mmCIF file of C-alpha atoms in Angstrom:
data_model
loop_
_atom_site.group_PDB
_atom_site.id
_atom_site.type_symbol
_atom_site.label_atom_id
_atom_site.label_comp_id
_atom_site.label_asym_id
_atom_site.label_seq_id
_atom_site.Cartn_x
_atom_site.Cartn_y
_atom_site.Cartn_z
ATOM 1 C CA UNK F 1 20.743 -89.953 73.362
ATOM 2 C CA UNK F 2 22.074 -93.327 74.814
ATOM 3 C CA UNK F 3 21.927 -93.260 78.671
ATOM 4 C CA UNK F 4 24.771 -94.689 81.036
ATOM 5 C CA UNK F 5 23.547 -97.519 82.875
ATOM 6 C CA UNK F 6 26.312 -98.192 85.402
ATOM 7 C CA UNK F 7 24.928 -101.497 87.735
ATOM 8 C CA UNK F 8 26.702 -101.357 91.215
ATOM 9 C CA UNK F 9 28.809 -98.797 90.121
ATOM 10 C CA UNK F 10 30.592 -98.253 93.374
ATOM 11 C CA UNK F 11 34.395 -97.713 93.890
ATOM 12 C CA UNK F 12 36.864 -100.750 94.022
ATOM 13 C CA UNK F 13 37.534 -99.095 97.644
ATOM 14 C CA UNK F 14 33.457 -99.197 98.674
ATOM 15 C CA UNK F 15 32.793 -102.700 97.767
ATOM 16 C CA UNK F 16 35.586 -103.666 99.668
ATOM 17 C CA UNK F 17 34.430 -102.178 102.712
ATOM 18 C CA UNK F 18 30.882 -103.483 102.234
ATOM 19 C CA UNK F 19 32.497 -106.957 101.750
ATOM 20 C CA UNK F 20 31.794 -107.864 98.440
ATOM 21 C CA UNK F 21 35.366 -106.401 97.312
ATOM 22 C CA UNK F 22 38.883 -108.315 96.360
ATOM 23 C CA UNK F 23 39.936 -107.280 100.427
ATOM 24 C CA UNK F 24 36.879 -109.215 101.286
ATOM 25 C CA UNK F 25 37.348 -112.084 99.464
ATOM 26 C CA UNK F 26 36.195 -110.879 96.135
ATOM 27 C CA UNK F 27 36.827 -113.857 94.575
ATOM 28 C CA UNK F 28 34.536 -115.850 96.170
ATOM 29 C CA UNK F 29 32.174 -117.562 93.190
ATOM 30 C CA UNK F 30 29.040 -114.998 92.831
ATOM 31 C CA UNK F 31 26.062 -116.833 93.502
ATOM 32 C CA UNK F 32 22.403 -116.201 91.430
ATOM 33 C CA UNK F 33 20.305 -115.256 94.687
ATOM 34 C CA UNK F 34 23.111 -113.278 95.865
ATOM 35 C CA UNK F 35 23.574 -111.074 92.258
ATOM 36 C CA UNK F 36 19.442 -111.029 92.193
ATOM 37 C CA UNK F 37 19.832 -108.796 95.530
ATOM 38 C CA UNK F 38 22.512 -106.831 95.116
ATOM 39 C CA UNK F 39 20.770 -105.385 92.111
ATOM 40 C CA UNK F 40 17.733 -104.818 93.480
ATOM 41 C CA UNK F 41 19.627 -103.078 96.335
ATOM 42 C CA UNK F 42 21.033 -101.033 93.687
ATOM 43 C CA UNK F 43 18.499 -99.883 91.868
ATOM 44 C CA UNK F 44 15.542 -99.747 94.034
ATOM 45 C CA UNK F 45 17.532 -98.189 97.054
ATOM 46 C CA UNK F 46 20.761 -96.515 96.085
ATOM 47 C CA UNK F 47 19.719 -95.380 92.194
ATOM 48 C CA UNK F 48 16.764 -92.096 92.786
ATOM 49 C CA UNK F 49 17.779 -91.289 89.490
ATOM 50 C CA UNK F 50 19.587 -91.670 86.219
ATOM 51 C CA UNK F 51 22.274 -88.715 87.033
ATOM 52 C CA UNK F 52 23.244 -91.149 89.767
ATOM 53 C CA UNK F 53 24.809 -93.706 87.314
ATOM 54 C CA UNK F 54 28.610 -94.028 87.537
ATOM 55 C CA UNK F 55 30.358 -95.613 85.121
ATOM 56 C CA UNK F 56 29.958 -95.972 81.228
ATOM 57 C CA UNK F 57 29.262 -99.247 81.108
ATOM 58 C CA UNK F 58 26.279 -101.269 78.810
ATOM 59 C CA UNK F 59 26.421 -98.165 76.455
ATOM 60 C CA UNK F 60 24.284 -99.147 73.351
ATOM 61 C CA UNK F 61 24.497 -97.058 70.113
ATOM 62 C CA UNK F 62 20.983 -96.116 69.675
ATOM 63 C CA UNK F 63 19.553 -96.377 65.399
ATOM 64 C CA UNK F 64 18.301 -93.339 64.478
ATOM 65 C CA UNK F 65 15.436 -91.857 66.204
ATOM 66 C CA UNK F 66 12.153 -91.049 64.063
ATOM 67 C CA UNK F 67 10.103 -87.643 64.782
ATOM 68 C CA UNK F 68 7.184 -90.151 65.900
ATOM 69 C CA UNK F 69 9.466 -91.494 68.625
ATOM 70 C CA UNK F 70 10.953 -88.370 69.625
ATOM 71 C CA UNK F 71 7.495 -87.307 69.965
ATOM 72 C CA UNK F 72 6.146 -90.426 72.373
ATOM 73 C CA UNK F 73 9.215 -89.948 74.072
ATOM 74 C CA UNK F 74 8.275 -86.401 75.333
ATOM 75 C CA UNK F 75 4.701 -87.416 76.615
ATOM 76 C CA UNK F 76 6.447 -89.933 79.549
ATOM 77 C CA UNK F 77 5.816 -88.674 82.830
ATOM 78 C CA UNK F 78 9.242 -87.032 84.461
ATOM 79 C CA UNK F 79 9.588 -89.486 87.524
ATOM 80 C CA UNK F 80 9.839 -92.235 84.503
ATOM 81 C CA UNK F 81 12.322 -90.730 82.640
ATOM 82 C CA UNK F 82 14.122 -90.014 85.480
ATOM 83 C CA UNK F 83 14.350 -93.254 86.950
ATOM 84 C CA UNK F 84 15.027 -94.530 83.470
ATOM 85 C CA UNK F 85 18.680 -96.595 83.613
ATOM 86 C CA UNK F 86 18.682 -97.945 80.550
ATOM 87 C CA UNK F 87 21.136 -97.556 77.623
ATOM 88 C CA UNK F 88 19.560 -95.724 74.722
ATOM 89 C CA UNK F 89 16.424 -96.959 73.174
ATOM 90 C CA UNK F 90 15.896 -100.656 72.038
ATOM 91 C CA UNK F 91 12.282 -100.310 69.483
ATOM 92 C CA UNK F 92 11.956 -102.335 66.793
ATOM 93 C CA UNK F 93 9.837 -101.285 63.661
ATOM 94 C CA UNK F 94 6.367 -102.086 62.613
ATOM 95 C CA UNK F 95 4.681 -101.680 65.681
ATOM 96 C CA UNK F 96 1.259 -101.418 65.271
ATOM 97 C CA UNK F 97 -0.894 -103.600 67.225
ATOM 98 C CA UNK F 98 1.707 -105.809 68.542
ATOM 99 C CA UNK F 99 2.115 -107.720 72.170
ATOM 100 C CA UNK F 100 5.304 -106.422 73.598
ATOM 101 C CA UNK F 101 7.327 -107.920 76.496
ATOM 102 C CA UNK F 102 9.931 -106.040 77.978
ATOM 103 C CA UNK F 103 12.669 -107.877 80.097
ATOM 104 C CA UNK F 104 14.113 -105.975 82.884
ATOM 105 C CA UNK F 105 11.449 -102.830 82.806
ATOM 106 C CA UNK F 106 12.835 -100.909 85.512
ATOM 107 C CA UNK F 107 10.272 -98.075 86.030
ATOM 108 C CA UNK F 108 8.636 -98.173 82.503
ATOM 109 C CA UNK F 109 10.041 -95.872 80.303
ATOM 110 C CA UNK F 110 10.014 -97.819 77.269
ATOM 111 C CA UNK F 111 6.984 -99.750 78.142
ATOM 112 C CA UNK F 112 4.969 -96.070 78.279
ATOM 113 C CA UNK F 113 6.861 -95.125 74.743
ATOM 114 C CA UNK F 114 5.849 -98.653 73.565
ATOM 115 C CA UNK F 115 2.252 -98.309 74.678
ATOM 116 C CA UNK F 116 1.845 -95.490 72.210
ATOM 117 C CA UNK F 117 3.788 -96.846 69.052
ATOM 118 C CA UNK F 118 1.642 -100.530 69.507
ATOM 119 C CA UNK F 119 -2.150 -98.455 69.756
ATOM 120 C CA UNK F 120 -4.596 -99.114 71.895
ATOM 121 C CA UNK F 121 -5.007 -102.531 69.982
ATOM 122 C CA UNK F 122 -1.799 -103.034 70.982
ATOM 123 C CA UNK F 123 -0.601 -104.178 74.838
ATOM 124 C CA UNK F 124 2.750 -104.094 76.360
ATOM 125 C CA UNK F 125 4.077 -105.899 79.633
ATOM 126 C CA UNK F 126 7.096 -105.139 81.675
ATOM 127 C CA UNK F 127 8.706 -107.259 84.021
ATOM 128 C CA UNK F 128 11.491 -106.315 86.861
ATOM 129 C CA UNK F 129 12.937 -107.779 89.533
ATOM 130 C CA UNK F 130 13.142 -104.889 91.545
ATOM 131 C CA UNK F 131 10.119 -103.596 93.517
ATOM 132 C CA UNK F 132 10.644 -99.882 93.954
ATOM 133 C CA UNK F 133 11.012 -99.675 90.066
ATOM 134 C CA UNK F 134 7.827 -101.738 89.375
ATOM 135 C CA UNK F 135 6.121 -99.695 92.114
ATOM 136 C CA UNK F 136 7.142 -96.763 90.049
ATOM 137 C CA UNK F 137 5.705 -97.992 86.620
ATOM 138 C CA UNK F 138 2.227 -99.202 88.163
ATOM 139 C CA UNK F 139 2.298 -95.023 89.831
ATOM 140 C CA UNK F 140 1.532 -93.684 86.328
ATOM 141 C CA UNK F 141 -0.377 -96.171 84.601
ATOM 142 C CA UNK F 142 -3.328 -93.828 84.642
ATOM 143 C CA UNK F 143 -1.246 -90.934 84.159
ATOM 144 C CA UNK F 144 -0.342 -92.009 80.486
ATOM 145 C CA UNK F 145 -3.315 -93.988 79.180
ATOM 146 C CA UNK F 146 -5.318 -90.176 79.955
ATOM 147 C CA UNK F 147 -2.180 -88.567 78.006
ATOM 148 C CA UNK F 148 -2.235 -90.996 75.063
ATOM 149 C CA UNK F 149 -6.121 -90.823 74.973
ATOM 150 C CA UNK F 150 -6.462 -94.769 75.795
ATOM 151 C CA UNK F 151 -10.417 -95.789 77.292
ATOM 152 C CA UNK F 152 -8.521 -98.439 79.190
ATOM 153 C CA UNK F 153 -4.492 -99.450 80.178
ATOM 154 C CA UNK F 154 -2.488 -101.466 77.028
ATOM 155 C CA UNK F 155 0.320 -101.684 80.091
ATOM 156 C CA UNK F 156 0.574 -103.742 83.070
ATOM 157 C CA UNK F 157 3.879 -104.446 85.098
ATOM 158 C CA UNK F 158 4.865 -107.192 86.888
ATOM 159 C CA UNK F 159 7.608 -107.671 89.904
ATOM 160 C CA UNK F 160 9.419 -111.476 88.887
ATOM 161 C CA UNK F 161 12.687 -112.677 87.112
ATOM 162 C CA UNK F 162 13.079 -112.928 83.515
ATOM 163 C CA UNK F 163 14.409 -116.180 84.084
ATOM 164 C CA UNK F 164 10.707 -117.790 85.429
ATOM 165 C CA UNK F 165 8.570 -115.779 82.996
ATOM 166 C CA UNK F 166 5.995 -118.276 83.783
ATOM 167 C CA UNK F 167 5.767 -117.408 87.967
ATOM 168 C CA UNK F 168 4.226 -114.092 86.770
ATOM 169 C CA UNK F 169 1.659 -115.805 84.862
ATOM 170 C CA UNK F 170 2.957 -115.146 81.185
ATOM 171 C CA UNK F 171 1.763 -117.913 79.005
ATOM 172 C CA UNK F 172 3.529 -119.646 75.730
ATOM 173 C CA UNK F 173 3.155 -118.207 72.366
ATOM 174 C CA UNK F 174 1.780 -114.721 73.848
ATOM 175 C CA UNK F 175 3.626 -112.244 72.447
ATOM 176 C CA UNK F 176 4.962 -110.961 69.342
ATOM 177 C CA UNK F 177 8.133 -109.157 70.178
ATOM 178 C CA UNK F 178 10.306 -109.442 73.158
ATOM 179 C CA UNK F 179 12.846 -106.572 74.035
ATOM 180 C CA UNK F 180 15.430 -106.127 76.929
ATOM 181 C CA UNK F 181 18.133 -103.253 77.484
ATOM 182 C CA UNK F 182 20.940 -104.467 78.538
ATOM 183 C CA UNK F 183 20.097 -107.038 81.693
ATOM 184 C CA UNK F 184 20.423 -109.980 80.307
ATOM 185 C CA UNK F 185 24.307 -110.109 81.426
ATOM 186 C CA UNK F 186 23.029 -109.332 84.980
ATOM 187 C CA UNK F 187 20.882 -113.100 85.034
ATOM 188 C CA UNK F 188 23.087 -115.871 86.293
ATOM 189 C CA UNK F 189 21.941 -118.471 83.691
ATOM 190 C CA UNK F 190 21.546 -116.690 80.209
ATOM 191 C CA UNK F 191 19.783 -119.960 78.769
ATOM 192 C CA UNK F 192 17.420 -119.713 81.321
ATOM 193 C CA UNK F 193 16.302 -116.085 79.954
ATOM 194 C CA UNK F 194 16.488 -116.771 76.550
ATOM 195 C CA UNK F 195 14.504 -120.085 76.239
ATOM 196 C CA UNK F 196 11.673 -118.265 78.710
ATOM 197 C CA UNK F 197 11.883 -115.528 75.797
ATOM 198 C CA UNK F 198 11.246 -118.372 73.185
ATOM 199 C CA UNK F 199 8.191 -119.835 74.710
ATOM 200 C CA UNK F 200 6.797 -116.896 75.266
ATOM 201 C CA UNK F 201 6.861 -115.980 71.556
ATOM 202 C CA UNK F 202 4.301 -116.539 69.020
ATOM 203 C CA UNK F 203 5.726 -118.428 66.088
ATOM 204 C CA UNK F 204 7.710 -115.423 63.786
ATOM 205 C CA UNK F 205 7.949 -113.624 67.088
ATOM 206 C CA UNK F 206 11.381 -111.755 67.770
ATOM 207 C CA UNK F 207 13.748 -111.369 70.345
ATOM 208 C CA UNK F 208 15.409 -107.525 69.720
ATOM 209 C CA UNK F 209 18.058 -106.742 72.288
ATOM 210 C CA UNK F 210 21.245 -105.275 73.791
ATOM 211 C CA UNK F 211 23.131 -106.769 76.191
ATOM 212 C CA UNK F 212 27.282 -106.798 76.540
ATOM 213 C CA UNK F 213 29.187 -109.389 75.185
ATOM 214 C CA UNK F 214 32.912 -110.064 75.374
ATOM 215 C CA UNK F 215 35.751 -111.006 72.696
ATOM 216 C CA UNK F 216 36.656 -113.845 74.427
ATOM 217 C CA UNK F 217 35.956 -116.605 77.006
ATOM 218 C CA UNK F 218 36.310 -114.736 80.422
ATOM 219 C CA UNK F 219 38.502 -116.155 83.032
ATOM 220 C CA UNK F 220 37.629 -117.027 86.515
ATOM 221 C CA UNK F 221 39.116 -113.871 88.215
ATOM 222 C CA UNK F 222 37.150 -111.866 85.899
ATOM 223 C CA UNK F 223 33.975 -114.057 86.848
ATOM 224 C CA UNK F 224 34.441 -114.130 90.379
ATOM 225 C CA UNK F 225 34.874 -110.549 90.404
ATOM 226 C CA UNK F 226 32.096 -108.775 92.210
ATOM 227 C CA UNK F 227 32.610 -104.901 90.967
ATOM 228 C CA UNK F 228 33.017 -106.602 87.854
ATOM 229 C CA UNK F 229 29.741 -108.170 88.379
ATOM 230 C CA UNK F 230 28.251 -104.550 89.129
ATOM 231 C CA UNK F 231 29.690 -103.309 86.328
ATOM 232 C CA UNK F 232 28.175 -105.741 83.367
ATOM 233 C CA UNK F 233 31.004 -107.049 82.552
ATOM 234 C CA UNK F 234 31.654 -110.389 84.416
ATOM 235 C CA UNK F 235 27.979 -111.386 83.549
ATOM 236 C CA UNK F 236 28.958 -110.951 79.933
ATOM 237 C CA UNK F 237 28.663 -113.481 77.314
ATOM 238 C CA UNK F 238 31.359 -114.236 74.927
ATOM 239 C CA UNK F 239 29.627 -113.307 71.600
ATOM 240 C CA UNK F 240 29.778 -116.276 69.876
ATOM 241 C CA UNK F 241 28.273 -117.801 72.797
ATOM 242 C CA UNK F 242 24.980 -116.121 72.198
ATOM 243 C CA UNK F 243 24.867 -117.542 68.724
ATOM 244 C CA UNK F 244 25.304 -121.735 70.709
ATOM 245 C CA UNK F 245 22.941 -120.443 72.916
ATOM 246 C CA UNK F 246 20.252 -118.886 70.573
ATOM 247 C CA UNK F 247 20.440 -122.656 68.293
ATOM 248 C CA UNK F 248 20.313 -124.366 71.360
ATOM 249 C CA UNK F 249 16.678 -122.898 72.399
ATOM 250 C CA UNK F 250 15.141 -122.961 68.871
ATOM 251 C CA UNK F 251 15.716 -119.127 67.322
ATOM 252 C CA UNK F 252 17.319 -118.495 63.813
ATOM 253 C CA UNK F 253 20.711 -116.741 63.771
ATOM 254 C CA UNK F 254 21.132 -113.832 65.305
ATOM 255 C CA UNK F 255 21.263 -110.602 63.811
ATOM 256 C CA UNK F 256 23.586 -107.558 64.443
ATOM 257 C CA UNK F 257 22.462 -104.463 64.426
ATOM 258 C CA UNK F 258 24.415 -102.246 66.334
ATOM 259 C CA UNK F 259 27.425 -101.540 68.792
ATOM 260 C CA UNK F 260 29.361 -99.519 70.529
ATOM 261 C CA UNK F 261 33.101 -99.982 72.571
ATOM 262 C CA UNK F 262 32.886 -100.427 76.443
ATOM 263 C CA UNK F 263 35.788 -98.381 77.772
ATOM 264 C CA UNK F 264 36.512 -99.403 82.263
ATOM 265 C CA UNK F 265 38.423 -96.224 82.625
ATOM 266 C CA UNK F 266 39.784 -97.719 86.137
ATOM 267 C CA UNK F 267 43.158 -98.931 86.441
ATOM 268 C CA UNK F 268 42.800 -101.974 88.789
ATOM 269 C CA UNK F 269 39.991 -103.028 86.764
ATOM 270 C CA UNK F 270 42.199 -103.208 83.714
ATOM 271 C CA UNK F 271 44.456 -104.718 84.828
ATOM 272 C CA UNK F 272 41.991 -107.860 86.211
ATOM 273 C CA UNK F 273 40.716 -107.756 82.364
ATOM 274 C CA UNK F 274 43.805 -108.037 80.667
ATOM 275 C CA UNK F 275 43.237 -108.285 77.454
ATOM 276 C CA UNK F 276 39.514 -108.870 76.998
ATOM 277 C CA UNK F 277 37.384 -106.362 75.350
ATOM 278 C CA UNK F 278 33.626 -105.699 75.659
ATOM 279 C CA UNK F 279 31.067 -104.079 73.461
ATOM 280 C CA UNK F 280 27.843 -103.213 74.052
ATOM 281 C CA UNK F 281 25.260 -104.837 71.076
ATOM 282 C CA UNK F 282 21.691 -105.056 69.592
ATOM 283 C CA UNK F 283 20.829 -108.243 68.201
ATOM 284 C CA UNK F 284 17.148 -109.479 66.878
ATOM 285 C CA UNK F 285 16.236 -113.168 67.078
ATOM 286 C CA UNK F 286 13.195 -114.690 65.418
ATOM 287 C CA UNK F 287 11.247 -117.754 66.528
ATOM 288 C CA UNK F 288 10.760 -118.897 62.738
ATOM 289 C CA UNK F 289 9.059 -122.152 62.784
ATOM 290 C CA UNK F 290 10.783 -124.786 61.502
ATOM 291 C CA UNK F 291 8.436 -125.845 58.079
ATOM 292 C CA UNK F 292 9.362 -122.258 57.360
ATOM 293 C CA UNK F 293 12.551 -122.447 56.869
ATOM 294 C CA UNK F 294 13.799 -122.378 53.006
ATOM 295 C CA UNK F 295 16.994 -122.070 50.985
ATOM 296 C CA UNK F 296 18.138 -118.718 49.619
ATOM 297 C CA UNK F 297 15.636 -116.077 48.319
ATOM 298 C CA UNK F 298 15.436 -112.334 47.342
ATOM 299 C CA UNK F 299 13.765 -109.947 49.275
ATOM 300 C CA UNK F 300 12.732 -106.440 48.348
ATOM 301 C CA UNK F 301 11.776 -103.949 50.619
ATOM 302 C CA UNK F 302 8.087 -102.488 49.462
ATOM 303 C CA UNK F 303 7.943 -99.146 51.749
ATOM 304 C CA UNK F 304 4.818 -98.394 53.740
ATOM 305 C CA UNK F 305 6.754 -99.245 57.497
ATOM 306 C CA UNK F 306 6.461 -95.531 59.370
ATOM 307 C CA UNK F 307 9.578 -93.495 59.353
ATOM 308 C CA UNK F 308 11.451 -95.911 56.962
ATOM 309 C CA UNK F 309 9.679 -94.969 53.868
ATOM 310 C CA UNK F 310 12.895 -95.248 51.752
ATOM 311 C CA UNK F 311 15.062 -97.481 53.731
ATOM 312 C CA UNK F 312 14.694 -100.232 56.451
ATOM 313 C CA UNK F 313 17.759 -101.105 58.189
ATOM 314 C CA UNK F 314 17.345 -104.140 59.253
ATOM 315 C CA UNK F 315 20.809 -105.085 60.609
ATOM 316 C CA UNK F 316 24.432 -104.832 60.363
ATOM 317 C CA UNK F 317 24.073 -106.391 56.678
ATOM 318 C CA UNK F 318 20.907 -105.160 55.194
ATOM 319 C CA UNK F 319 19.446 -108.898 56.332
ATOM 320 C CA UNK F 320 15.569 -109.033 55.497
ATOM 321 C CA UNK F 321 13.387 -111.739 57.323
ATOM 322 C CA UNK F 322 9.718 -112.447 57.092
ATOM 323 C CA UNK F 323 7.171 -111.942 60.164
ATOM 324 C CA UNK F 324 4.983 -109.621 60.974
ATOM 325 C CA UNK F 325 7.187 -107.661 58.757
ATOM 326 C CA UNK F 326 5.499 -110.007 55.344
ATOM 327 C CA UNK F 327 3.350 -107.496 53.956
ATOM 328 C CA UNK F 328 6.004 -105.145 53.587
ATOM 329 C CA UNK F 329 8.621 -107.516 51.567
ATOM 330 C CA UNK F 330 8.659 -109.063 47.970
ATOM 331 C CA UNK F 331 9.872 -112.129 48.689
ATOM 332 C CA UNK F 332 11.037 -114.455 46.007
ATOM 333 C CA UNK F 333 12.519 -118.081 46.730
ATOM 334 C CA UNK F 334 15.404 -119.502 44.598
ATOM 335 C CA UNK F 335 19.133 -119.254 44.902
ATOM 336 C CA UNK F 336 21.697 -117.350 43.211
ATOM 337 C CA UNK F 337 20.918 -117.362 39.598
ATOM 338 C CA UNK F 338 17.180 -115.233 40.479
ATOM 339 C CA UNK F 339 16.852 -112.322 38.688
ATOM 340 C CA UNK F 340 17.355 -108.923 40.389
ATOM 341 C CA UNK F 341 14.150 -106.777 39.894
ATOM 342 C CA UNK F 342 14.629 -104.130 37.922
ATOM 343 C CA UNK F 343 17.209 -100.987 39.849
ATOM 344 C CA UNK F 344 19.150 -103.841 42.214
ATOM 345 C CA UNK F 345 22.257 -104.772 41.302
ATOM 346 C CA UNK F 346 21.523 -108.248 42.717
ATOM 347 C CA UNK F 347 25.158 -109.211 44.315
ATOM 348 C CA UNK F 348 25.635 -111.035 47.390
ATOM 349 C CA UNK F 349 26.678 -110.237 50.792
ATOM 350 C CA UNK F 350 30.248 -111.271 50.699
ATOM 351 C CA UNK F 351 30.597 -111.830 54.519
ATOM 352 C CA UNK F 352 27.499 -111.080 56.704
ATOM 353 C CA UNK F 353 29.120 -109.557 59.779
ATOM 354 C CA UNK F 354 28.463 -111.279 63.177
ATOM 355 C CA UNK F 355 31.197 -110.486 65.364
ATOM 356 C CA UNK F 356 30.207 -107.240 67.122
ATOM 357 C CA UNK F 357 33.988 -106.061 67.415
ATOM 358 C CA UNK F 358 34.283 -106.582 63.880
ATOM 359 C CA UNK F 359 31.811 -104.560 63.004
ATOM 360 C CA UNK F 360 33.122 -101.894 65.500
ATOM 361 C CA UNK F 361 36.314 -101.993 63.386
ATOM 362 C CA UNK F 362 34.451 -101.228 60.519
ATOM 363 C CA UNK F 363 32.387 -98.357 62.075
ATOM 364 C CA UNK F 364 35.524 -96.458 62.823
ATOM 365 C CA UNK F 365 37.174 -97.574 59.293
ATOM 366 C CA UNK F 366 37.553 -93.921 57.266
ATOM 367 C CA UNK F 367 36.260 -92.947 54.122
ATOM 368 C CA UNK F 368 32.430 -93.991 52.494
ATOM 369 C CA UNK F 369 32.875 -97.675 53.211
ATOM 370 C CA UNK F 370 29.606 -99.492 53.824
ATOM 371 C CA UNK F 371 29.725 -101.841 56.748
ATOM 372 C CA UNK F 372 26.716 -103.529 55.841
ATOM 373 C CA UNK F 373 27.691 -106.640 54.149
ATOM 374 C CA UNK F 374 28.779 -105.130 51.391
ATOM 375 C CA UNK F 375 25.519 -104.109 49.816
ATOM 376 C CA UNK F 376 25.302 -102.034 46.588
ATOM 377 C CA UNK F 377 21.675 -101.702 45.459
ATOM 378 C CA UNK F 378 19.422 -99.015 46.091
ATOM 379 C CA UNK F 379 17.912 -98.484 49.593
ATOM 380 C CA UNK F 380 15.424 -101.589 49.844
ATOM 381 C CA UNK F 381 18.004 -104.007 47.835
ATOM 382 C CA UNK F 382 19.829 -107.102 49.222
#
């Protein structure tokens, strides 16, 4: 089940008296150091564990969860899971073997699930500002690679800032996937994070994510706001931001997969928002190089990924690309007039959905209505 992962979550009234509230000059501009330490604060000193969380804020809608993760899930030492603030699981298929990065690790939870679902071919890194949460992770290395049967550690963790990936030593092109659950709206400089994602990628690498994202520019008082800060919300990016940001640093579109509404619940908070809503959203981004890059095609899903024998949901609209996912797909090139093989009904996606709110619109829509992109085929068509 999605976890609550409620940053600073103190009361309007408490940050005020520890001076980082409106009666203390709350809307003094937040600066990055500043924000770096106050989280670390949080979670290494005032967090012991995940009951401690406050608000419901950075909730992401977790995808279905297979036996085979269920199963990883319950061989994580309990002083992981415990410290675990995250919000619900962010695991991408097709695992095997893979380099993982995780952004924001906190004390390893999904870097120990990882660890089994990549092999011990596989490795998996996790990197976290905060030291008691890193100091955490490194406890139980040995712990888990005796559980999962490993001769020697596919995990290491590092204590750094997703926004100088390369101070901790992690070189370009490095790693095949990189994940994060929801942090990045807690960095001061979002670009920052995401190009330092992109050079760390191998070419076809991706980016899979949540974060929180808002439906519209924010203003400064919402900014400036410190317990908005706490909270994930004044860190957020205005959606269509991400996809400027994402073309500015080199990945393809983004991708929606999931979300889920962000409700404040807090009266003088509201009321500082106004009328700007936030969501909490996966999206995957691919470093697809740039030869590789075609006109339209047809893709058919061929099985054979673990627990999506029938289907793979790739995103919001049934969206296919080709990575390490290539031996899995039928891919053929051409444009609208292809033929559909045999059993798909070969229409298009009328609209691919990329607004998250307008995809939580058509979540709570009634009736059998398919949100993804209007698809009609057989699981596997597009």
């Amino acid at each position: 089940m999605p976890g609550q992962h409620g940053v600073l979550g103190r009361s309007v009234a408490g940050w005020a008296e520890s001076g980082w509230g409106p009666a203390a000059g709350g809307m003094a501009a937040p600066i990055g150091e500043q924000i770096h330490q106050e989280v670390q604060d949080y979670y290494g000193k005032e967090l012991q564990k995940s009951e401690d969380l406050k608000t419901n804020a950075c909730i992401t809608s977790a995808r279905p969860v297979s036996k085979l993760v269920r199963d990883a899930l319950e061989r994580i030492h309990e002083e992981v899971v415990a410290r675990y603030y995250g919000c619900g699981l962010v695991i991408p298929e097709c695992l095997s073997s893979c380099w993982i990065l995780d952004l924001g690790s906190g004390s390893g939870r999904d870097c120990y699930l990882l660890s089994q679902l990549v092999g011990e071919q596989g490795h998996v890194t996790g990197i976290d500002m905060t030291q008691g949460q890193v100091e955490v992770a490194k406890k139980h290395i040995a712990y888990h690679m005796d559980k999962f049967g490993y001769r020697k550690p596919n995990v290491e963790f590092f204590h750094g800032y997703m926004e100088k990936l390369g101070d901790a030593g992690l070189a370009d092109e490095s790693y095949d996937i990189v994940i994060s659950n929801c942090v990045i709206n807690l960095a001061p400089d979002k670009r920052a994070v995401l190009q330092e994602a992109f050079r760390v990628l191998k070419p076809g690498g991706e980016m899979y994510f949540s974060d929180v994202y808002a439906s519209q520019s924010l203003s400064e008082s919402i900014r400036k706001h410190r317990v908005l800060w706490g909270e994930c919300l004044a860190g957020a990016l205005y959606w269509r931001d991400l996809y400027s940001i994402a073309e500015e640093v080199g990945f393809s579109p983004p991708c929606l997969v999931t979300a889920s509404p962000i409700s404040i619940g807090d009266k003088e908070l509201e009321g500082i928002v106004g009328d700007c809503r936030f969501v909490s959203a996966t999206y995957r981004l691919f470093k697809v190089p740039g030869a590789s890059r075609t006109g339209p095609g047809q893709v058919t899903y061929q099985g054979g990924i673990v627990g999506h024998e029938r289907e793979l949901v790739f995103d919001a609209n049934f969206t296919f690309k080709s990575s390490r996912f290539a031996e899995k797909f039928l891919i053929r090139a051409g444009g609208a007039n292809t033929a559909a093989p045999q059993g798909c009904c070969g229409k298009r996606v009328k609209e691919k959905i990329c607004d998250p709110f307008q995809l939580l619109e058509c979540l709570r829509a009634p009736g059998p209505a398919s949100c993804r992109g209007g698809t009609c085929g057989p699981p596997g068509c597009c």
